Coordinates of C-alpha atoms (C1' of nucleotides) in Angstrom, one line a residue:
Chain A
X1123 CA 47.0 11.9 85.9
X1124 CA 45.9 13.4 82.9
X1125 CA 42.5 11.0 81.6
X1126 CA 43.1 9.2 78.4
X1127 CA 40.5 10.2 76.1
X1128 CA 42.8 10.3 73.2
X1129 CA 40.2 8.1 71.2
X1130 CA 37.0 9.6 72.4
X1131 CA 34.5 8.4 69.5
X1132 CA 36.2 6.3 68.2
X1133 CA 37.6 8.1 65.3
X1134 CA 41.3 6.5 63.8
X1135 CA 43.6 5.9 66.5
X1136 CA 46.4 8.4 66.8
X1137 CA 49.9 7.4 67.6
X1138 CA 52.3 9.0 70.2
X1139 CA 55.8 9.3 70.4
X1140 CA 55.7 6.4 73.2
X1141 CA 53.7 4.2 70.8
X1142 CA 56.3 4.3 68.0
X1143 CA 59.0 3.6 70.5
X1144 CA 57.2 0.6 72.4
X1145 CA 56.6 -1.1 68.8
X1146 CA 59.8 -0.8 67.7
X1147 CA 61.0 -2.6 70.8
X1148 CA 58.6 -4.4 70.4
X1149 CA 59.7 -5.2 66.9
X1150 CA 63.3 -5.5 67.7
X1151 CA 62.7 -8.5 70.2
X1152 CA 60.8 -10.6 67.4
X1153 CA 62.6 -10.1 64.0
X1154 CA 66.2 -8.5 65.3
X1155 CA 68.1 -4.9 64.4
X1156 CA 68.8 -6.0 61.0
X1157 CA 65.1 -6.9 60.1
X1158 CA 64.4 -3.6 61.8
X1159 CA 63.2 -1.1 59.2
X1160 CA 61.3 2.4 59.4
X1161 CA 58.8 0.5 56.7
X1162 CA 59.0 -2.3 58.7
X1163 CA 58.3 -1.1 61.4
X1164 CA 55.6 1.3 60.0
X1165 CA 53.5 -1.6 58.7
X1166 CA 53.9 -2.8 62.4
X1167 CA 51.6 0.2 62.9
X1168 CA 49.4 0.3 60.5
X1169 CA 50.8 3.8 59.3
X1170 CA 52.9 4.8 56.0
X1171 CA 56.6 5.1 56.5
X1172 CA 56.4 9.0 56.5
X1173 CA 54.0 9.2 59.6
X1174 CA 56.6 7.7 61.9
X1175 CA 58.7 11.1 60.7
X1176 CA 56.6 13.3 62.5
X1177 CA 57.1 11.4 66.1
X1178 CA 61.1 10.7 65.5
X1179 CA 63.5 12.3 64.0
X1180 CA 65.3 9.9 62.6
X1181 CA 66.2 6.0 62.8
X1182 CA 69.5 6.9 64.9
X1183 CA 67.0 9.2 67.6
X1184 CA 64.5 6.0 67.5
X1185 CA 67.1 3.6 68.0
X1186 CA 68.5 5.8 71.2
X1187 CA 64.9 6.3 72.5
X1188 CA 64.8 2.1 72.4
X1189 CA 68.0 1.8 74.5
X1190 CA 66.9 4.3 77.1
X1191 CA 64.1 1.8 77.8
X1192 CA 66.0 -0.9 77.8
X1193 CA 68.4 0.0 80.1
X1194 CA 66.1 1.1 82.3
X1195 CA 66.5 -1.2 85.3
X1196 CA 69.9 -0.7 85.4
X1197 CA 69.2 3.0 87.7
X1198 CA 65.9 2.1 89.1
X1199 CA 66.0 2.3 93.2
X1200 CA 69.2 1.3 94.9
X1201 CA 69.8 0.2 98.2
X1202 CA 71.9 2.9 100.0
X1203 CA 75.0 2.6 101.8
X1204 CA 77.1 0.5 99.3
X1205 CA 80.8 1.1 98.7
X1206 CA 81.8 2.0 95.1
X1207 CA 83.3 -1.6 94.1
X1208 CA 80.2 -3.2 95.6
X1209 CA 77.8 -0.5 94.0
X1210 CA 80.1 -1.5 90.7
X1211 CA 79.7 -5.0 90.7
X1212 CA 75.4 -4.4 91.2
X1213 CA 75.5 -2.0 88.2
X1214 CA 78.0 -4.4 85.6
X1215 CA 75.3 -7.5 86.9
X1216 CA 71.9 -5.4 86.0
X1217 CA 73.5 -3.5 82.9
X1218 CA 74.1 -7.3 81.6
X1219 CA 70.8 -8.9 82.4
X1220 CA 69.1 -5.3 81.0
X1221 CA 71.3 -5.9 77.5
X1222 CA 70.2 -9.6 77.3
X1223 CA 66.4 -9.0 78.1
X1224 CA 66.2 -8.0 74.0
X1225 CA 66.9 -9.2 71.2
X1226 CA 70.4 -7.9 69.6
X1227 CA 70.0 -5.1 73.1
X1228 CA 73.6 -5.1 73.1
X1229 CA 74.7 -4.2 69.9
X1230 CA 71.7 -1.3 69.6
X1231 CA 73.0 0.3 73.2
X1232 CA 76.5 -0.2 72.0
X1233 CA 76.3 2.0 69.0
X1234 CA 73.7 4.4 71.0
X1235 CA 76.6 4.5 73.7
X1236 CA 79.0 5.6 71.3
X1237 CA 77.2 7.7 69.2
X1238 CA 76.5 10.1 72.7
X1239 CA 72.2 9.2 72.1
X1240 CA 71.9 8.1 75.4
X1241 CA 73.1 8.7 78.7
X1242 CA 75.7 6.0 80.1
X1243 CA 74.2 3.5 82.5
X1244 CA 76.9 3.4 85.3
X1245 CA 78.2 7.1 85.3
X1246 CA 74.9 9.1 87.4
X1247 CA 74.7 5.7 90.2
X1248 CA 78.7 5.6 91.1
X1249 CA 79.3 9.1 91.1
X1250 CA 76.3 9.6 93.5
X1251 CA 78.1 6.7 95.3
X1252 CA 81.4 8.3 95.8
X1253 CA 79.8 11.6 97.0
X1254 CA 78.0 10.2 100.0
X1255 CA 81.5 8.1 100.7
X1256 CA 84.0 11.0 99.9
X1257 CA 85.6 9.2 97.0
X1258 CA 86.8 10.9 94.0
X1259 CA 84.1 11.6 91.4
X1260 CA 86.8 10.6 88.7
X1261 CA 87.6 7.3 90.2
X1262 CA 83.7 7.0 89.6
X1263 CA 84.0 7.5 85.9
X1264 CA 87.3 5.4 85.6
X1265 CA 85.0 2.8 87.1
X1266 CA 82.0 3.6 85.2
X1267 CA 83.6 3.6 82.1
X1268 CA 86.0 0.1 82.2
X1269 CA 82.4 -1.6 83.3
X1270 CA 80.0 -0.3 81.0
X1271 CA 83.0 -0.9 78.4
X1272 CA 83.6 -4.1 79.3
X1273 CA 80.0 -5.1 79.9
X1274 CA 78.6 -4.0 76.4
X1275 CA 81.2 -4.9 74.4
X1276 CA 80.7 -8.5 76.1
X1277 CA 77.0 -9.2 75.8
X1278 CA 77.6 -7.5 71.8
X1279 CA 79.7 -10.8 71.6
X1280 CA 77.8 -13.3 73.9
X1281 CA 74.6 -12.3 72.4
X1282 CA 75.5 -12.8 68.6
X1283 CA 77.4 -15.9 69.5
X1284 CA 73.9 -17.6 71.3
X1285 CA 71.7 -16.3 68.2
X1286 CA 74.2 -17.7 65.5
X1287 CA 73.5 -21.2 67.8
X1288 CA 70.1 -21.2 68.1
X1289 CA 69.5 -20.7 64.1
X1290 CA 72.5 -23.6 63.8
X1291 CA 70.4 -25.8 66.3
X1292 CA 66.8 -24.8 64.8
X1293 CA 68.4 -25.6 61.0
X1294 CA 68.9 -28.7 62.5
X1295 CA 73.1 -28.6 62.7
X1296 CA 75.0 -29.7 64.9
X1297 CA 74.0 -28.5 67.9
X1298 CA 76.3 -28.4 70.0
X1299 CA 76.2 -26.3 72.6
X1300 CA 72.2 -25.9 72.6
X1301 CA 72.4 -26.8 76.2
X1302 CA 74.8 -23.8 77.0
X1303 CA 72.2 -21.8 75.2
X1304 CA 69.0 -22.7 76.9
X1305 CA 71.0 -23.0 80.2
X1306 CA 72.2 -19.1 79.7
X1307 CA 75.7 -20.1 80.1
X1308 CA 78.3 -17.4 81.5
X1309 CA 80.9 -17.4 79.2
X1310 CA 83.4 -16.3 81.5
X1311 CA 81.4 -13.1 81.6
X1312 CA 81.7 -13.3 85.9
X1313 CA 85.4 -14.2 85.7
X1314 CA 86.2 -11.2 83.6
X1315 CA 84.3 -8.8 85.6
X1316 CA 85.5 -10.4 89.1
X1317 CA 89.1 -9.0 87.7
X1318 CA 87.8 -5.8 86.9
X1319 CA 86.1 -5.4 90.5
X1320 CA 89.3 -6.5 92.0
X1321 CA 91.6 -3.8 90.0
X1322 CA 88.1 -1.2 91.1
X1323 CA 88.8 -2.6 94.7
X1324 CA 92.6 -2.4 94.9
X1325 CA 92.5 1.0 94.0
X1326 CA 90.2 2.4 96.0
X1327 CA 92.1 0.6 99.3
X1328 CA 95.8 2.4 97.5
X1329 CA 94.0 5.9 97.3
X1330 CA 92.2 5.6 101.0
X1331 CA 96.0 4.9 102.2
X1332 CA 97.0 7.9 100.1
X1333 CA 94.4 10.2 99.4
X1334 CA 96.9 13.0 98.0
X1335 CA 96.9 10.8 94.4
X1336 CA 93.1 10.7 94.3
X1337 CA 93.5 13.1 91.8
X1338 CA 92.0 10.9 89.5
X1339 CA 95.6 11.8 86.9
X1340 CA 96.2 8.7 84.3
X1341 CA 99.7 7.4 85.1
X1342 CA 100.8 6.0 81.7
X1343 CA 104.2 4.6 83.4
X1344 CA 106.2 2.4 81.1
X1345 CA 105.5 -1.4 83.2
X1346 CA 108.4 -2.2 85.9
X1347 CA 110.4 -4.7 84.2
X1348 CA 110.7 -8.1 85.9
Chain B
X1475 CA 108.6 -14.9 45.3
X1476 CA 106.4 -15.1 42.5
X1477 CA 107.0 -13.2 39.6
X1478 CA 104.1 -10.3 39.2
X1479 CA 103.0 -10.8 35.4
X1480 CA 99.7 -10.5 36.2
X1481 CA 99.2 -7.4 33.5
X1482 CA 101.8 -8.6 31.0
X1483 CA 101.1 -7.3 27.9
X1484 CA 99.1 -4.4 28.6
X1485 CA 95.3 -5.9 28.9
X1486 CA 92.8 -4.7 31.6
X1487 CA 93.9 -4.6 35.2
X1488 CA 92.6 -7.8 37.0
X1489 CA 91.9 -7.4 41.1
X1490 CA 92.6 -10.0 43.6
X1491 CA 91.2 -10.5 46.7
X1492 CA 93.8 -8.4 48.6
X1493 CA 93.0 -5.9 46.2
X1494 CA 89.5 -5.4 47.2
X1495 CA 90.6 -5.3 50.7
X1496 CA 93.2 -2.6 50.1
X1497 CA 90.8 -0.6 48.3
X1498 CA 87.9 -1.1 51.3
X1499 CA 90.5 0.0 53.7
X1500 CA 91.4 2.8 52.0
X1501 CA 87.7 3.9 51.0
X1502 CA 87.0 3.2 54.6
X1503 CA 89.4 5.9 55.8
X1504 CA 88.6 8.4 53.0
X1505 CA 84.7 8.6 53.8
X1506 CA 83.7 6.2 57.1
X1507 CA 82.0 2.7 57.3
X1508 CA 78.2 4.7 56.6
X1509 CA 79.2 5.5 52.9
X1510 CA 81.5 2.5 52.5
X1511 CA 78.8 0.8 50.1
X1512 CA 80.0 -1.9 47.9
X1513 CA 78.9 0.1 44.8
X1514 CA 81.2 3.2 46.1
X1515 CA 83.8 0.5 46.2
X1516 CA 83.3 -0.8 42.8
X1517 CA 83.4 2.8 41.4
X1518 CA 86.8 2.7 43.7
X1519 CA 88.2 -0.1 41.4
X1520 CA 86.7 0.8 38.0
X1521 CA 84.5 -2.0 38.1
X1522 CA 80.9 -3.3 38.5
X1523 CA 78.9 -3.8 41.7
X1524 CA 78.5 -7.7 40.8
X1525 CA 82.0 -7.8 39.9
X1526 CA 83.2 -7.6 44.2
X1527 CA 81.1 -10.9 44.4
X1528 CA 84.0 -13.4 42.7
X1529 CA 86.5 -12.1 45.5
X1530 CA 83.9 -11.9 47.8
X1531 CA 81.9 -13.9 49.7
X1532 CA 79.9 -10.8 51.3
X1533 CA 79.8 -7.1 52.9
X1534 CA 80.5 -9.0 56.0
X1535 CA 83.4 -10.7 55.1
X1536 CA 84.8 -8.1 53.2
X1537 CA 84.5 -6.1 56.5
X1538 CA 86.1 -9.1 58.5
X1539 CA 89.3 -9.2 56.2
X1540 CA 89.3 -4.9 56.8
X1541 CA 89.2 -5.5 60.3
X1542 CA 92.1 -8.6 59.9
X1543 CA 94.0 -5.8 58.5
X1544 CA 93.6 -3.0 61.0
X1545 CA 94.1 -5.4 63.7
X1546 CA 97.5 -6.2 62.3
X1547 CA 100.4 -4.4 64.2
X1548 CA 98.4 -6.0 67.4
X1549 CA 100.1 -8.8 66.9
X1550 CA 103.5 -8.7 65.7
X1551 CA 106.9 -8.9 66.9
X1552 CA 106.6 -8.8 70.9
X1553 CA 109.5 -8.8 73.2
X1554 CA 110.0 -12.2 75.1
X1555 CA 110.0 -12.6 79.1
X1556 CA 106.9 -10.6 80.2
X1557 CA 104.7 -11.3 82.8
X1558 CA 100.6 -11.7 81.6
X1559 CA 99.8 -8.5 83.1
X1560 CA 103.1 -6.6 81.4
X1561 CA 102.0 -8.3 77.9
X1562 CA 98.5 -7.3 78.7
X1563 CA 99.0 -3.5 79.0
X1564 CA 101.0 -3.7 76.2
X1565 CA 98.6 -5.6 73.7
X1566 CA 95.7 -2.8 74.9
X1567 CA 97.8 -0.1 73.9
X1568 CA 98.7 -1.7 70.7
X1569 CA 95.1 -2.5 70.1
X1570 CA 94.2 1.1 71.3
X1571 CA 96.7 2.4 68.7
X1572 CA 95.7 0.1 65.9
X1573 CA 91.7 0.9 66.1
X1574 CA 92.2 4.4 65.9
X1575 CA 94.9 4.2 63.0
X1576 CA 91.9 4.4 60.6
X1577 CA 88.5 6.0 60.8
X1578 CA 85.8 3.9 61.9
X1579 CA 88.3 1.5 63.1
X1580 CA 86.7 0.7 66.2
X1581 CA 83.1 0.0 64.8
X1582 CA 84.2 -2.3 62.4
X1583 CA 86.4 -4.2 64.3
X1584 CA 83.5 -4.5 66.9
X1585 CA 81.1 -6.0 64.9
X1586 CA 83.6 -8.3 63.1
X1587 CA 84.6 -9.5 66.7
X1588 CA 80.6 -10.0 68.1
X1589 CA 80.3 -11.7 64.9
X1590 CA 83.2 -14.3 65.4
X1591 CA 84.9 -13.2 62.1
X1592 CA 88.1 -12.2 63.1
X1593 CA 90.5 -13.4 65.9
X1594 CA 90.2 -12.0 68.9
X1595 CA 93.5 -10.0 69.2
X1596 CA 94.4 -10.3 72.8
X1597 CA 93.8 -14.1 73.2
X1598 CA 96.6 -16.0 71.8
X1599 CA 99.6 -13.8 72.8
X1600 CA 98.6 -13.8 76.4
X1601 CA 98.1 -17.6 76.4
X1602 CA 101.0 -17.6 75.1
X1603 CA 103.1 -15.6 77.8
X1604 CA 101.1 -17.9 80.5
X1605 CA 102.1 -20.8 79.3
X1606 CA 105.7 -19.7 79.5
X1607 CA 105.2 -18.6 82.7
X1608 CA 102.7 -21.5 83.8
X1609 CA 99.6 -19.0 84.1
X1610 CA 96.3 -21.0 83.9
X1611 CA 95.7 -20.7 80.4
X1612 CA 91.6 -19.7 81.6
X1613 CA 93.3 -16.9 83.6
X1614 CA 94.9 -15.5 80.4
X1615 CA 91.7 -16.1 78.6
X1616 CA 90.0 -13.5 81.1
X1617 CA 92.5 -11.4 81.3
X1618 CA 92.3 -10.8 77.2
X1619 CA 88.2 -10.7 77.4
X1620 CA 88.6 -7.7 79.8
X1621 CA 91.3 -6.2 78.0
X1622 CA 89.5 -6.4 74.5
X1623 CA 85.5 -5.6 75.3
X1624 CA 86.7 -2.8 77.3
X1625 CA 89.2 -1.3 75.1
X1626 CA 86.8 -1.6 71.4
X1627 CA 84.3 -0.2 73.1
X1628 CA 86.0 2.8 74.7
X1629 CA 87.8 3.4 71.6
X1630 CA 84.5 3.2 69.5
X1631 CA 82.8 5.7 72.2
X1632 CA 86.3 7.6 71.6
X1633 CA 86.3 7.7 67.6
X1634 CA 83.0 8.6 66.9
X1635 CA 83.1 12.0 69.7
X1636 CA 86.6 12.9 67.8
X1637 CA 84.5 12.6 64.3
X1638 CA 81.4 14.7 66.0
X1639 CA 84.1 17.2 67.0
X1640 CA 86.0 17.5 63.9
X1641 CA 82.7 17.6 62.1
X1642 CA 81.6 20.7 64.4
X1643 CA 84.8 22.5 64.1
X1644 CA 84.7 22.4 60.5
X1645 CA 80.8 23.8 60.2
X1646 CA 82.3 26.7 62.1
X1647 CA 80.4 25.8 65.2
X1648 CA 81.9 26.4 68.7
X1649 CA 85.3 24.4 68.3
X1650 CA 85.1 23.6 71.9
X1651 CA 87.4 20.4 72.1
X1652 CA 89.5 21.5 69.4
X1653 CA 92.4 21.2 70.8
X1654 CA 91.8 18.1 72.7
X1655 CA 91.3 16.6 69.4
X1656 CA 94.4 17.5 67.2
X1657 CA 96.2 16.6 70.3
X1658 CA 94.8 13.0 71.0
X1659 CA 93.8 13.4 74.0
X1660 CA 93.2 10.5 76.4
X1661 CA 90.1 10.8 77.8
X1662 CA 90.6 8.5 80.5
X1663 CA 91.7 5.2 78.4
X1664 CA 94.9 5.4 80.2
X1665 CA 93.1 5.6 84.2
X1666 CA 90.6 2.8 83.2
X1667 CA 93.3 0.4 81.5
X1668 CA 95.5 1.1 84.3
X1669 CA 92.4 -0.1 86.6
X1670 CA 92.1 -3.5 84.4
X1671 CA 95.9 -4.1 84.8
X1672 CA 95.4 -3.8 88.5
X1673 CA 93.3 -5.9 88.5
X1674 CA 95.1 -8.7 86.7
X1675 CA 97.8 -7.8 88.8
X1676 CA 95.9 -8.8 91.7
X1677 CA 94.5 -11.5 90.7
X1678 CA 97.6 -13.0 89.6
X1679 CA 99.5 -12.1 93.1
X1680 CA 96.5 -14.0 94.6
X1681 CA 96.4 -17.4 92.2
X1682 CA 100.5 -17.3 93.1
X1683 CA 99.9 -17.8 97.0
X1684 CA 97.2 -19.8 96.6
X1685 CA 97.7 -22.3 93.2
X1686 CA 95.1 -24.8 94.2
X1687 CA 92.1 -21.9 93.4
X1688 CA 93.9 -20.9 89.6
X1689 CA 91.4 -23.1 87.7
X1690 CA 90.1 -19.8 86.7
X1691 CA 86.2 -20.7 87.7
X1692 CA 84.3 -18.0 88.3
X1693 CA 83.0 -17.0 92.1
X1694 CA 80.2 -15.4 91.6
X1695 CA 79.7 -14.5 95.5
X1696 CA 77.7 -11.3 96.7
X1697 CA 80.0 -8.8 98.1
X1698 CA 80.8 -8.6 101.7
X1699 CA 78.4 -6.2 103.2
X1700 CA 80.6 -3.4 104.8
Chain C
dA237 C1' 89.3 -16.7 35.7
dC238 C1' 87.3 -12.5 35.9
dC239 C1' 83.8 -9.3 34.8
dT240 C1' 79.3 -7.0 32.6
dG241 C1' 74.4 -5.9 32.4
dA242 C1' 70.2 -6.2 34.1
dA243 C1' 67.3 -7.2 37.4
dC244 C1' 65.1 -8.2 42.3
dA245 C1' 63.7 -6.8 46.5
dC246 C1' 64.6 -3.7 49.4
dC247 C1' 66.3 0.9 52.2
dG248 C1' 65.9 6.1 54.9
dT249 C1' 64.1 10.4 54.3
dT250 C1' 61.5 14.6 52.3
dC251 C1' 57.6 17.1 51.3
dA252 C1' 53.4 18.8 49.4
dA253 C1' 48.8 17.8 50.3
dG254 C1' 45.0 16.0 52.9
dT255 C1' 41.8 15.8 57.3
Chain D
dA468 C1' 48.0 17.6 65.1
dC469 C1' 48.7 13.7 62.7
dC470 C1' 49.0 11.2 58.5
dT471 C1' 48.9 9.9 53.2
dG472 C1' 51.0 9.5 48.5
dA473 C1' 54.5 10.0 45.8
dA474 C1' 58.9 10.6 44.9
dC475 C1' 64.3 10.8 45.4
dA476 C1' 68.5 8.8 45.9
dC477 C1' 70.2 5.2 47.2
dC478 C1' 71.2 -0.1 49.1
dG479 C1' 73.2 -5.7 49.0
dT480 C1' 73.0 -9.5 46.2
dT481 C1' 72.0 -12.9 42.3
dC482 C1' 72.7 -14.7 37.9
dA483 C1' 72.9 -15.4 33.0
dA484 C1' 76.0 -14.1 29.7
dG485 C1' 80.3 -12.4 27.8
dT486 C1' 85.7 -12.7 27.1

DNA sequence: ACCTGAACACCGTTCAAGT
DNA sequence: ACCTGAACACCGTTCAAGT
């Protein structure tokens, strides 16, 4: 909309907030979080260390900028219609592919996620979900929250595990499960969240049968003994 | 069992290895895993920086014996004759309890986990209880993935909101969650787990009629349109 | 066996000053 | 509006040398 002229005579090229945040995801993808330095990242741009202070606050609001990007796929246009387990399943699957589309993504949304920085993937989509189907909107959270949980914590773990065997396979080790690696192996990451979708799925079927618990109250019973 | 001579006669204190640890935990809970640096913990012992190195491989391993230690209570003494999704309830709450028994629990514990430096804590009891109860040992496996991703990583999301709040109340700022937080509150751990548990539940009803599917592969099929 | 002293190669962040 | 230069107060880790 509004025409770039934000070089017009080719004076120095001036940075924008976006800029910084693009390079450092940029930067995150080739060397990884722990190579991933303010200085670092300011020789990245040609600028001193100092300069990137006046487009970010600091590292923590950088690093939460750089997981709103990358998990932006997980709300982008939905098909309509869908119950909340189904809608469930569709978020855990894009959340997961969004986390392993970067380098160390996981572990830099994780600690975004729990420092409050950015705003949690699943939550907006399934609550909008159990509006249009007159489900409770804290059934939606429940859900949201033992996906994006589960889901994170996962691909933190899944993540770290295939970068500790690629450097074991490029030093020449042994490499043993290089073919899980390049093959992008599961992990029992679809197991896990089948049984998640199935607790998502049993409750929602209990509260449709009695819709004076949807209350959305934790139960904290003592297990039934056997 | 062995007699503890180790300062006979009065010279200067030696450490050991579980001396370092103790004093990392307990640093750890005094001022949080950003200003646990290993020259705050050698001032903590009375010793040099480059003195930690003899007992210690790393910062990495030192936090991976920490998080050994925290994740203690997780796995001791359980009552015999449970069924995996009674032993998995309790082994989240024990989990749930142990993570938040120290500050920064949760964040430590989930980086020593992505990194493969600490036993899982869920994994061997419930293969245990499904081998006693001939369980498919991959069902128990999935059960304890769900049960452990999910629970570090609400309890990390958990920890770090109490420490914002606490941190806010005591700048005088508008002690909104005050209460919440000298209480414990739940915050929906207890609704989500319960949702997990189902889900085992479920899943283990289903592998009961139908044995010849509890191979524990994953399905992996699109949901059925409504 | 356990620790000191000194060094190396870094960090994140602030702030006056420049253009 | 955007950036430089210089500084402050730190890091984790290594390694020869001491006792």
């Amino acid at each position: 909309m509004i025409a770039d002229d934000s070089n017009r005579g080719g004076r120095a090229p001036r940075r924008s907030r976006g800029d910084v945040v693009d390079a450092a995801l940029d930067l995150l993808d080739r060397v990884g979080l722990p190579d991933l330095s303010m200085r670092r990242l300011a020789d990245h741009l040609g600028v001193q260390p100092s300069a990137l202070y006046w487009h970010v606050e600091n590292k923590q609001q950088l690093l939460a900028a750089v997981s709103a990007r990358i998990l932006g796929p997980v709300s982008a246009d939905h098909a309509a219609g869908a119950t909340l387990d189904v809608a469930a399943r569709d978020v855990a699957v894009r959340l997961h592919d969004s986390l392993l589309a970067y380098r160390d993504g996981a572990e830099v949304v994780s600690s975004s996620l729990a420092l409050g920085l950015v705003d949690p993937p699943a939550h907006a989509r399934l609550r909008a979900v159990a509006a249009e189907r007159g489900d409770a909107p804290a059934l939606a959270d429940t859900i949201a929250d033992a996906i994006t949980h589960f889901v994170v914590g996962f691909t933190f773990h899944q993540q770290q595990r295939r970068s500790a065997d690629a450097w074991g396979a490029a030093a020449g080790g042994v490499a043993a499960s290089v073919e899980r690696v390049s093959a992008g192996g599961d992990d029992g990451f679809t197991a896990a969240l089948d049984l998640i979708i199935a607790g998502a799925t049993t409750t929602l079927l209990r509260r449709a049968d009695a819709p004076d618990a949807a209350s959305g109250a934790p139960t904290r019973h003592p297990a039934p003994r056997p």
